Short mmCIF file of C-alpha atoms and ligand atoms in Angstrom, two decimals:
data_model
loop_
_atom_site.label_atom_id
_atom_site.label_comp_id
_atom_site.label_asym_id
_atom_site.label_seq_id
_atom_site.Cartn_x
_atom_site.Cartn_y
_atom_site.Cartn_z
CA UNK A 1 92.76 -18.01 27.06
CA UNK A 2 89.22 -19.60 27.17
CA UNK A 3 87.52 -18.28 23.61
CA UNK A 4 84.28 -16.30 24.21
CA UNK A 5 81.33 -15.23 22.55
CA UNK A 6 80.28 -11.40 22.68
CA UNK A 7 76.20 -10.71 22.99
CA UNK A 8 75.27 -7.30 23.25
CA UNK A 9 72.13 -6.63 24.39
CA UNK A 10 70.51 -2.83 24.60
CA UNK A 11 74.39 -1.86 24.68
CA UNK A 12 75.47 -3.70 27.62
CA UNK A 13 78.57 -6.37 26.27
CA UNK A 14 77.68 -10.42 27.66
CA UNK A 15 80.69 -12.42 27.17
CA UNK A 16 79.55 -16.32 26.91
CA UNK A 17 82.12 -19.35 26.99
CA UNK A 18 82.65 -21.43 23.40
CA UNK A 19 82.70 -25.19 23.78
CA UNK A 20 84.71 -27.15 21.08
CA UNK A 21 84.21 -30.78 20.52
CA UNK A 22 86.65 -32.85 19.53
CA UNK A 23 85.50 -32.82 16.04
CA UNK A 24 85.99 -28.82 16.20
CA UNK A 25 82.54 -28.33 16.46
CA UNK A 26 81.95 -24.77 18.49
CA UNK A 27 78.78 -24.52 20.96
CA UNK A 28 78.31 -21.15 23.13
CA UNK A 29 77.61 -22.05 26.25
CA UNK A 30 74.65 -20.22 27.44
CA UNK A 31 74.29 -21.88 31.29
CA UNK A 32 75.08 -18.49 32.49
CA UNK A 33 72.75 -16.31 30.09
CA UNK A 34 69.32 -15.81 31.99
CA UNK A 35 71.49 -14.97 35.47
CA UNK A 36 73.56 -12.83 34.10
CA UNK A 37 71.49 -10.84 31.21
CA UNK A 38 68.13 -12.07 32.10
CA UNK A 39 67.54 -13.30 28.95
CA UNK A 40 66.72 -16.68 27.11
CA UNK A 41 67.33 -18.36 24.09
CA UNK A 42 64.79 -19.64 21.77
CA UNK A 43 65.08 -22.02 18.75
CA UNK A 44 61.85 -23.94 18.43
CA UNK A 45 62.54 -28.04 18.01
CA UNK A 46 66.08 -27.00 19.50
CA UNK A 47 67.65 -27.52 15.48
CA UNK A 48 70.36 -25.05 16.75
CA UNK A 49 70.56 -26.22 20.08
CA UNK A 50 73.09 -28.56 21.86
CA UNK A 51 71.48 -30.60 24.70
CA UNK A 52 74.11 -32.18 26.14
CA UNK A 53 78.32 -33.41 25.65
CA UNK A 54 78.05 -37.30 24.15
CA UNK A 55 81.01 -39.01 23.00
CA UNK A 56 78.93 -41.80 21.99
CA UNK A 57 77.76 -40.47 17.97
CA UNK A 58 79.38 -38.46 16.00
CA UNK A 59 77.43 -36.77 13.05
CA UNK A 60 78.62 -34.55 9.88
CA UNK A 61 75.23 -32.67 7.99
CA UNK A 62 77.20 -31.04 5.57
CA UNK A 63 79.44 -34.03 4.81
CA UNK A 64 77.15 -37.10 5.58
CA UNK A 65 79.53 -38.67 8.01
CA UNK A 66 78.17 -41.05 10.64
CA UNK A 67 80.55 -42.47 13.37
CA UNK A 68 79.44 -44.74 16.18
CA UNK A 69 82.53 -44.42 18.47
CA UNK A 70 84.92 -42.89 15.70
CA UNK A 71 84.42 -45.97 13.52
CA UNK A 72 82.40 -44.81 10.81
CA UNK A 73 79.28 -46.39 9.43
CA UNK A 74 80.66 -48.09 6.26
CA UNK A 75 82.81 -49.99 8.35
CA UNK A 76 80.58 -51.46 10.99
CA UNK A 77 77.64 -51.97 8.22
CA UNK A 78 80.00 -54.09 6.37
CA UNK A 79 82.60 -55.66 8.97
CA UNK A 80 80.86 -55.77 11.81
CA UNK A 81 77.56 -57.25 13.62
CA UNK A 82 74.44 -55.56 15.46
CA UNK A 83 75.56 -57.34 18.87
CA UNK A 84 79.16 -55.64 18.31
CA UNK A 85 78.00 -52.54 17.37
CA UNK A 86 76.02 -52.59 20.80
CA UNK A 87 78.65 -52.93 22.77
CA UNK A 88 80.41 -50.57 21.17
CA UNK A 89 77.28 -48.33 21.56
CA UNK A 90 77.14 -48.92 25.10
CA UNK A 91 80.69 -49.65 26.57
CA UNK A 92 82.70 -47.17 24.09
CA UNK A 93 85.27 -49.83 22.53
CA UNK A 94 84.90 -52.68 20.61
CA UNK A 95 84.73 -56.21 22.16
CA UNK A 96 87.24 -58.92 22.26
CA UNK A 97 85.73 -62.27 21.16
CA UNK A 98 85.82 -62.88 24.90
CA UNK A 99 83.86 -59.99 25.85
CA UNK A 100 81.42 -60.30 22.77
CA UNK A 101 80.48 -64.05 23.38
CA UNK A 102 79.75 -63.32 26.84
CA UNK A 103 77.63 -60.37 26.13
CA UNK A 104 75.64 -62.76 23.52
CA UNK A 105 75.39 -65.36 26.53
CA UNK A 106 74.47 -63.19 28.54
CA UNK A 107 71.53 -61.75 26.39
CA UNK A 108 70.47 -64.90 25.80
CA UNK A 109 70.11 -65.68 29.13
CA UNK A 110 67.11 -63.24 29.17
CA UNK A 111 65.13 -63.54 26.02
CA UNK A 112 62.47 -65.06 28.55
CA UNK A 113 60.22 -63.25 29.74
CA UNK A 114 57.60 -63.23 32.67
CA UNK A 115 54.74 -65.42 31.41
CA UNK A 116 52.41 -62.47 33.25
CA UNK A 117 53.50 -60.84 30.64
CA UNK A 118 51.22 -63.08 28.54
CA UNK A 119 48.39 -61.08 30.57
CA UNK A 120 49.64 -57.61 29.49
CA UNK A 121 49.75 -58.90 25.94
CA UNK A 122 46.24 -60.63 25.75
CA UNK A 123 44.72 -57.01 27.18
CA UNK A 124 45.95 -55.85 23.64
CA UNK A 125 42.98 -56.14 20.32
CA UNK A 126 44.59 -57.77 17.47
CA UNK A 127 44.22 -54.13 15.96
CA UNK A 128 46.70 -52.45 18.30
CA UNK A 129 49.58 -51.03 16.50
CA UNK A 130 52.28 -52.99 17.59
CA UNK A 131 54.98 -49.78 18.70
CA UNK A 132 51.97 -49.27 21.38
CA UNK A 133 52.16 -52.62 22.52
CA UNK A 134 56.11 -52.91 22.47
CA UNK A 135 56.12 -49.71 24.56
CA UNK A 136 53.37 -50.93 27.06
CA UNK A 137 55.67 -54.30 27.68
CA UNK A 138 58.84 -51.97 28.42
CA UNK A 139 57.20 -49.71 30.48
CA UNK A 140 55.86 -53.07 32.02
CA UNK A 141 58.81 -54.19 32.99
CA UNK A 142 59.58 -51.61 36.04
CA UNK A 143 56.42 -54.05 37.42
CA UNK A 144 58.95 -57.12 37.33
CA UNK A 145 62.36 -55.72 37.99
CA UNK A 146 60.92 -52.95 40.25
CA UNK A 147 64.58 -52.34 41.74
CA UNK A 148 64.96 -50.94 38.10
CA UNK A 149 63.04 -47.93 39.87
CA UNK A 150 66.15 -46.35 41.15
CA UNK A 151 68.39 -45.77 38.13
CA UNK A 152 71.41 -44.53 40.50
CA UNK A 153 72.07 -48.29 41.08
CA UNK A 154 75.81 -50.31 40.48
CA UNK A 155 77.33 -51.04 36.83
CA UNK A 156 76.08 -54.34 37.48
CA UNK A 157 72.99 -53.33 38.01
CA UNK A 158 72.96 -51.10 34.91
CA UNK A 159 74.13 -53.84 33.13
CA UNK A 160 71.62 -56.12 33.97
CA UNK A 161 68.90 -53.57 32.95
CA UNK A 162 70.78 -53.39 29.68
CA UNK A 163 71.15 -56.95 28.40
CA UNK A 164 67.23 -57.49 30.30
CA UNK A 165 66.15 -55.18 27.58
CA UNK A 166 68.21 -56.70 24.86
CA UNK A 167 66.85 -59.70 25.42
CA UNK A 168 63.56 -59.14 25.81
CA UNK A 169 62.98 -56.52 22.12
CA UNK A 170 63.28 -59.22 20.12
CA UNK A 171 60.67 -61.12 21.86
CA UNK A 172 58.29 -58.19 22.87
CA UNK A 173 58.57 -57.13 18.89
CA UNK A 174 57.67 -60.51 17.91
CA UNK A 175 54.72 -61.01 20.42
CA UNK A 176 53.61 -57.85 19.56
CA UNK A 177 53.43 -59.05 15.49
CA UNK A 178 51.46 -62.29 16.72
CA UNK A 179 49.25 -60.43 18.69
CA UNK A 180 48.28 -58.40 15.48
CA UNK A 181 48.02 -61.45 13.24
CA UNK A 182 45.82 -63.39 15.95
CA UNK A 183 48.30 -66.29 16.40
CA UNK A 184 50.51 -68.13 19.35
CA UNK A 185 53.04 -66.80 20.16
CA UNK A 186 56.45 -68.04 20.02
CA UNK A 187 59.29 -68.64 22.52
CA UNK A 188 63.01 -67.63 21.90
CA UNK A 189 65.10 -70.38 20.86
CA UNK A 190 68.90 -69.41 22.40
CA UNK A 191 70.50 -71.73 19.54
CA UNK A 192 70.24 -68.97 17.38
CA UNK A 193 71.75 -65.89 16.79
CA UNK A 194 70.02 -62.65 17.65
CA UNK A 195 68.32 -61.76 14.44
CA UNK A 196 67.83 -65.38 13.48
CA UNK A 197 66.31 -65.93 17.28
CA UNK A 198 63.78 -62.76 16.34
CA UNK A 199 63.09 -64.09 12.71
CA UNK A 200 62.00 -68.08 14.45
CA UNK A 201 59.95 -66.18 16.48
CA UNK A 202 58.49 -63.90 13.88
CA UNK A 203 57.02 -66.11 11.56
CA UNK A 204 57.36 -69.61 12.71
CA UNK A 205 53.97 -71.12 12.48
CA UNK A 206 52.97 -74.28 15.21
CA UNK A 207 54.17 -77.94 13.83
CA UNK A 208 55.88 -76.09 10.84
CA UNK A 209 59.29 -76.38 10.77
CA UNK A 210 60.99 -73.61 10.44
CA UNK A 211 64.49 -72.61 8.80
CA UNK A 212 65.33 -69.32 9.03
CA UNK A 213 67.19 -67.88 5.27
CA UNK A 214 70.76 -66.52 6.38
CA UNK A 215 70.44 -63.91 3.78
CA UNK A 216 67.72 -62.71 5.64
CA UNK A 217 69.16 -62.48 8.94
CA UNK A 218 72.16 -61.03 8.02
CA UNK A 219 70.07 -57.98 5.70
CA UNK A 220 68.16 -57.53 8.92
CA UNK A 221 71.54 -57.98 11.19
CA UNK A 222 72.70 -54.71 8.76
CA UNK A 223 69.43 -52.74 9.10
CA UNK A 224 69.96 -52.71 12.88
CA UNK A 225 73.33 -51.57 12.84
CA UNK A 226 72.29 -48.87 11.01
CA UNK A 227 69.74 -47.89 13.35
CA UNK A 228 71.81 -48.56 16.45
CA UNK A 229 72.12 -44.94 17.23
CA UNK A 230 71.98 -40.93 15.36
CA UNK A 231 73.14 -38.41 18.53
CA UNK A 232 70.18 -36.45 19.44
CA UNK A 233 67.78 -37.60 17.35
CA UNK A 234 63.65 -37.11 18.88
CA UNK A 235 63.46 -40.48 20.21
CA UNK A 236 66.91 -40.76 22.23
CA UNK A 237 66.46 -36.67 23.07
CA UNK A 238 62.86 -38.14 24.91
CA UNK A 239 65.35 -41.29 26.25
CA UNK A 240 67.85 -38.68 27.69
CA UNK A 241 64.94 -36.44 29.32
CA UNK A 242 62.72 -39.17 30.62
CA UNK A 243 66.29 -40.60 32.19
CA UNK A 244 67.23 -37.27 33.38
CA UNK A 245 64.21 -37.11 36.10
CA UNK A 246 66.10 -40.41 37.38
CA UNK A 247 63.18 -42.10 36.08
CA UNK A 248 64.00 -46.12 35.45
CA UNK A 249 65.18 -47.49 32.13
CA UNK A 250 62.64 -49.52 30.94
CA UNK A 251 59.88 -46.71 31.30
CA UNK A 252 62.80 -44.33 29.83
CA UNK A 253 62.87 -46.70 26.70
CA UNK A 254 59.06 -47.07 26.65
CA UNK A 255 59.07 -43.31 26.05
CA UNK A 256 61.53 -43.22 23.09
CA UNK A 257 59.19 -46.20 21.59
CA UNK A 258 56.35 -43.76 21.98
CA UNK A 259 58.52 -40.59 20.40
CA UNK A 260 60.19 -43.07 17.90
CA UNK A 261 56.53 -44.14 16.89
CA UNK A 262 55.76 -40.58 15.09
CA UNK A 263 55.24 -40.44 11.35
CA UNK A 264 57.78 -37.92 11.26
CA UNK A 265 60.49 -39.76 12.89
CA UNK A 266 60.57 -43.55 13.22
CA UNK A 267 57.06 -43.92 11.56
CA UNK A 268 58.50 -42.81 8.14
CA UNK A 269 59.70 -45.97 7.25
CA UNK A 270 56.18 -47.44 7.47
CA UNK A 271 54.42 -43.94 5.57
CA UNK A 272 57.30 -44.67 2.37
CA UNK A 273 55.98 -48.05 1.85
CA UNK A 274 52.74 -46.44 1.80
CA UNK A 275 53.40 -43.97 -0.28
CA UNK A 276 55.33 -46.17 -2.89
CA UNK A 277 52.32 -48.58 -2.44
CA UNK A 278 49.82 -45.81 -4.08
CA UNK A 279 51.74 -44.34 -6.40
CA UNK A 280 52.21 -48.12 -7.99
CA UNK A 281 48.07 -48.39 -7.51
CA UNK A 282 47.98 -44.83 -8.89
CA UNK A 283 49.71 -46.55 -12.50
CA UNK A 284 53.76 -45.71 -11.49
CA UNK A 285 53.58 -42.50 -13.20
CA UNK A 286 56.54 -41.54 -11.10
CA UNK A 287 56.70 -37.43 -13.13
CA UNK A 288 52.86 -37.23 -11.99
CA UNK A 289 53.62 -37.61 -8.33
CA UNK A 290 57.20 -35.70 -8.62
CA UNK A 291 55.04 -32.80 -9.87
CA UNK A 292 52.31 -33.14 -7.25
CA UNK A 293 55.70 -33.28 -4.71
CA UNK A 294 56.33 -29.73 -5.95
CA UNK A 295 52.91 -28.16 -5.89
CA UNK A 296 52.41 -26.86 -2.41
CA UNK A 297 48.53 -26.95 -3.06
CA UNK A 298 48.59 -30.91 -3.69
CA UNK A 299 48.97 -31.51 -0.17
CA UNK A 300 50.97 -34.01 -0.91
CA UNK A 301 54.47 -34.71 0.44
CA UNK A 302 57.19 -37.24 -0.52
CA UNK A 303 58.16 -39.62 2.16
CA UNK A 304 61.64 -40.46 2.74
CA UNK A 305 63.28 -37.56 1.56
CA UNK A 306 65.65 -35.08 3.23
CA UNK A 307 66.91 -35.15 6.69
CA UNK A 308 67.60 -32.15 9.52
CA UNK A 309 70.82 -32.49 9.86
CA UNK A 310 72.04 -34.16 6.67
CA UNK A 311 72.97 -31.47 4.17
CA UNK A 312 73.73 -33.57 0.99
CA UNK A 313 73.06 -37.01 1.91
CA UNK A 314 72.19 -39.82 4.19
CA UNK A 315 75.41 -42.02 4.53
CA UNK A 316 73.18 -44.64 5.82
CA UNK A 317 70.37 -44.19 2.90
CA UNK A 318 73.79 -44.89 0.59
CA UNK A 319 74.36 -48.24 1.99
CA UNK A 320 70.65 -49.59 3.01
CA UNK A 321 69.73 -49.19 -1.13
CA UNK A 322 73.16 -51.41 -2.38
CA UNK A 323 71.78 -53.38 0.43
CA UNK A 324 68.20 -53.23 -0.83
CA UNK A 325 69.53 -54.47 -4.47
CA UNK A 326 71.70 -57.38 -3.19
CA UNK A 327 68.87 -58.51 -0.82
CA UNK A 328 66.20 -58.80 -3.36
CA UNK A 329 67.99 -60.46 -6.12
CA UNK A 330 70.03 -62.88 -3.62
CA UNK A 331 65.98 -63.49 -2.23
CA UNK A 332 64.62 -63.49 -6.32
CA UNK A 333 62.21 -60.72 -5.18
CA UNK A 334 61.04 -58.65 -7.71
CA UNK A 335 59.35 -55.72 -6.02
CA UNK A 336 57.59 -53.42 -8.21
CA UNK A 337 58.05 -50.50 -5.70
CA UNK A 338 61.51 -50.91 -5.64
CA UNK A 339 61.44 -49.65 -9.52
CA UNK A 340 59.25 -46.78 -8.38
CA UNK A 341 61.68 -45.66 -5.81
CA UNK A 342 64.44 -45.79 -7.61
CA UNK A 343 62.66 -43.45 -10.29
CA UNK A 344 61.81 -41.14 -7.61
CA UNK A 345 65.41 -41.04 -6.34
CA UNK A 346 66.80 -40.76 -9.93
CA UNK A 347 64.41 -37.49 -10.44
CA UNK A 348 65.66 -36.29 -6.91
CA UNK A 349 68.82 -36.42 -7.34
CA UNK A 350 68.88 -34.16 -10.65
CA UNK A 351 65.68 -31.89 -10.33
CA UNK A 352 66.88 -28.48 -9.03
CA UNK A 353 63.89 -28.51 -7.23
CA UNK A 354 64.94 -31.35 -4.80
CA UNK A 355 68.54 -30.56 -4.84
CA UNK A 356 67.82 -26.68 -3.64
CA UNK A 357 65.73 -28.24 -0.88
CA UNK A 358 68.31 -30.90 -0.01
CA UNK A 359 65.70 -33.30 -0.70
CA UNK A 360 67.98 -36.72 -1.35
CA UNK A 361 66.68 -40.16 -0.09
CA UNK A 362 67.19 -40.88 3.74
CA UNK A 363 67.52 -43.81 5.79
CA UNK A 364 63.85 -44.46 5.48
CA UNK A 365 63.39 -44.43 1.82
CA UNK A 366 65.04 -47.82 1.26
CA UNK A 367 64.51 -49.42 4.70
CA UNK A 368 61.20 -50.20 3.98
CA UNK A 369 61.47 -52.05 1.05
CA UNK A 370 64.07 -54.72 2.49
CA UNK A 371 61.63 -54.65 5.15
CA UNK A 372 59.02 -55.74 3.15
CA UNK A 373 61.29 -58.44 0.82
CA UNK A 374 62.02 -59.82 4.39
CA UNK A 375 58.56 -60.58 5.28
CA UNK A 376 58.23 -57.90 7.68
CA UNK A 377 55.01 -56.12 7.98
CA UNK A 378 54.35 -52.41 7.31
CA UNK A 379 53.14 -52.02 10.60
CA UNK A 380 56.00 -53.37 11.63
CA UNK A 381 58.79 -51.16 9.84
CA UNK A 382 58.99 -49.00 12.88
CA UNK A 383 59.41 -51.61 15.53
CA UNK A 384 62.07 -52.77 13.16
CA UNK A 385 63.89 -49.12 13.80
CA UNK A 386 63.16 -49.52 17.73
CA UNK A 387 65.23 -52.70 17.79
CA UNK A 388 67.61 -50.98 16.01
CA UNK A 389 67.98 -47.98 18.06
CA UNK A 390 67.78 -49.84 21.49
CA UNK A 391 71.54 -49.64 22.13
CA UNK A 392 71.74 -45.83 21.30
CA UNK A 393 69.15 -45.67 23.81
CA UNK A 394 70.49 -47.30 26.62
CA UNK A 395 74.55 -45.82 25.92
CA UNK A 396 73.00 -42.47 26.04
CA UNK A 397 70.94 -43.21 28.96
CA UNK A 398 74.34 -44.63 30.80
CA UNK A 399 76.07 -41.54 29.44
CA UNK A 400 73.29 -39.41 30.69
CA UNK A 401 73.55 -40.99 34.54
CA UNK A 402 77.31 -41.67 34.02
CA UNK A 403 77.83 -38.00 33.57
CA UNK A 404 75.03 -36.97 36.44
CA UNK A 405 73.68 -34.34 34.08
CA UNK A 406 70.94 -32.37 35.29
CA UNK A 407 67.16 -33.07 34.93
CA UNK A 408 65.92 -31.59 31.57
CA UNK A 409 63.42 -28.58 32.15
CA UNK A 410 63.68 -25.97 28.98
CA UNK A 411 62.39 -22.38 29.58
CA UNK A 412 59.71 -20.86 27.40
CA UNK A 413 58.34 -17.53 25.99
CA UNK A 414 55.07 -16.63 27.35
CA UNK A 415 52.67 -15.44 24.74
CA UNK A 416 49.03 -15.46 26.51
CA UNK A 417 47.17 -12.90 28.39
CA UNK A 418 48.76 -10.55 30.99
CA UNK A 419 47.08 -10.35 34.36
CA UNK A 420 43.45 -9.87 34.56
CA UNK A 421 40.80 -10.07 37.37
CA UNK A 422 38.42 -13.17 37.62
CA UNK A 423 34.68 -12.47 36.40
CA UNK A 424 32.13 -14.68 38.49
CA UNK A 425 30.08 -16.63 35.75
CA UNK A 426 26.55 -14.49 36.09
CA UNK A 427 28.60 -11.71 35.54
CA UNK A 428 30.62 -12.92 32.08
C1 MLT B 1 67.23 -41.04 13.13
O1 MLT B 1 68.03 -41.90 12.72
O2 MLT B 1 66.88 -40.92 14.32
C2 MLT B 1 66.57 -40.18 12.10
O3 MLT B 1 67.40 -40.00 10.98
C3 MLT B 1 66.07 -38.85 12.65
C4 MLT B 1 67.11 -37.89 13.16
O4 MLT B 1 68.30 -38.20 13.31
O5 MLT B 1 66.68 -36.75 13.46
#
């Protein structure tokens, strides 16, 4: 017997179908409400509402569990690599060495891209933030691979779109960094490996050589794993409904880049640094700026902490810090925000104040200081999360067309004027 859900609205008994994951997680399901009650739901920023069935990411708020696939995050940060954990993302199982070399040959086979592209780029001021320019070259791409435009193609052809776009972040993020500094681009070298091919690209300079540090690339190789996907997150939530009008890929990534770019989502990263950057100009009195954090009337807001969904903490926050420390001794930086941020964190994680509010470090808070001992711009930081999350993208986007789900179109509650006759302008 199917478990149900009673509503009772002005004493007439709805009975609505519960939905149980395979994690035991209950949903009602309300497809049937406004047909058979006449009614709608509301919960503004949908915090209490399931969009859609994904067996792609599975997420625990209360007990700061993250699994891509059932394996959880501890695992793949520290046994795996970013090029696994997209496959993983996007085809459900992990790769044999086979199918993993392939996939990385296959990438590679794309990090070119169409020298028009150049144009598109040039159009760009060396002051344009580079998220706007990565998501301009995406959305670009529909102009070059214009049988992209119908979505409902073959798995080939969905695969195609997927390792195009692989291929082609790494480069469009690095273009997009040269374009801001005012210097040549570069051109992907295929000897490398993905995060080493992005580095080269990054910050090679013309007749320098250039070696790029392994402890780098493999800090940054972590960072993107850990960004790789987070269920319905803002960015992959725009991904699913952008996809969901059968719109094509690239232009369905170009609009997570755009949601992604928000300070209050992907932008974080960069408004931490920031933050950490003035209280360290502001002297490092860390209890100042803890106390201005808790006086509404400061206006002031710290960056980095707490999460919607995670309860108690950010699994992901836990490992990017140990990362943070081994990075910046193995790479002899001494950061003095670092120091900062782990006095805010210490204060966090004891004040009552923060603990009531379930305000503990998230994956932001630490992200942007490996960020910065790699060399990588502020402006930058969120880019950095794009590459990241570019598998989660695309699986969900495969899920989303795999699964023929519906085209996204929430209802509303009207709250303007009720009918009322027009008033010709001499007369108003
Ligand atoms: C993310 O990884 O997308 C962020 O933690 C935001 C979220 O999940 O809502």
């Amino acid at each position: 017997m199917a478990k149900t859900a009673e509503l009772i609205i002005d004493g007439k008994s709805y009975k609505l179908p519960l939905v149980e994951g395979t994690e035991k997680e209950v949903a009602i399901d309300i497809s049937s409400l406004l047909e058979e009650a006449g009614v709608i739901t509301l919960d503004l920023g949908y915090k209490n509402t399931g969009a859609t069935k994904s067996a792609i990411t599975f997420l625990d708020g209360d007990n700061g569990i993250l699994r891509y696939r059932g394996y959880s995050i501890e695992d793949l940060a520290e046994k795996s690599s970013f090029l696994e954990v997209t496959y993983l993302l996007i085809f459900g199982e992990l790769p044999t060495e086979e199918q993993l070399k392939k996939f990385s040959d296959d990438i590679k086979k794309h990090t070119m891209v169409h020298e028009d592209t150049r144009k598109i780029l040039d159009g760009f001021p060396s002051t344009a933030h580079p998220m706007g320019v990565l998501a301009s070259m995406f959305c670009a791409q529909t102009a070059f691979y214009p049988e992209s435009l119908d979505p409902s193609r073959s798995s080939e052809a969905f695969y195609l779109s997927a390792v195009r776009s692989l291929a082609k972040m790494p480069t469009f993020a690095a273009w997009a960094y040269k374009n801001a500094m005012g210097h040549p681009v570069n051109y992907p070298d295929n000897t490398l490996d993905y995060c080493s091919r992005f580095l080269k690209m990054m910050f090679a300079l013309p007749a320098e050589h250039f070696e790029v540090d392994p402890v780098v690339a493999q800090a940054l190789d972590k960072l993107l794993i850990l960004h790789a996907d987070h269920e319905q997150n803002c960015s992959t939530s725009t991904v699913r409904i952008v996809g969901s009008s059968k719109a094509s890929i690239y232009s369905s990534i170009s609009a997570g880049i755009n949601a992604l770019w928000g300070p209050l989502h992907g932008g974080a990263n960069q408004e931490v640094i920031v933050m950490l950057e003035n209280i360290r100009k502001d002297g490092g009195d860390t209890d100042k700026w803890i106390a201005k954090a808790k006086d509404k009337n400061s206006g002031f807001r710290l960056m980095g902490f707490g999460h919607r969904v995670y309860k108690n903490f950010d699994p992901r926050a836990k490992i990017i810090k140990k990362a943070a420390d081994d990075v910046l001794k193995k790479l002899g930086v001494n950061d003095p925000v670092l120091e900062i941020a782990q006095k805010l964190e210490e204060v966090a994680l004891r004040d009552s104040y923060f603990i009531e509010r379930k305000l503990y470090p998230n994956v932001d808070f630490y992200s942007g200081i490996i960020y910065r001992a790699l060399g990588i711009p502020v402006d930058m930081f969120t880019v950095m999360f794009a590459m990241g999350r570019l598998p989660g993208w695309i699986a969900q986007w495969k899920e989303l067309r795999e699964n023929k789900e519906p085209i996204g179109r929430p209802r509303q509650i009207y709250t303007g004027q009720n009918q009322r006759a027009y008033i010709p302008i001499k007369k108003r």
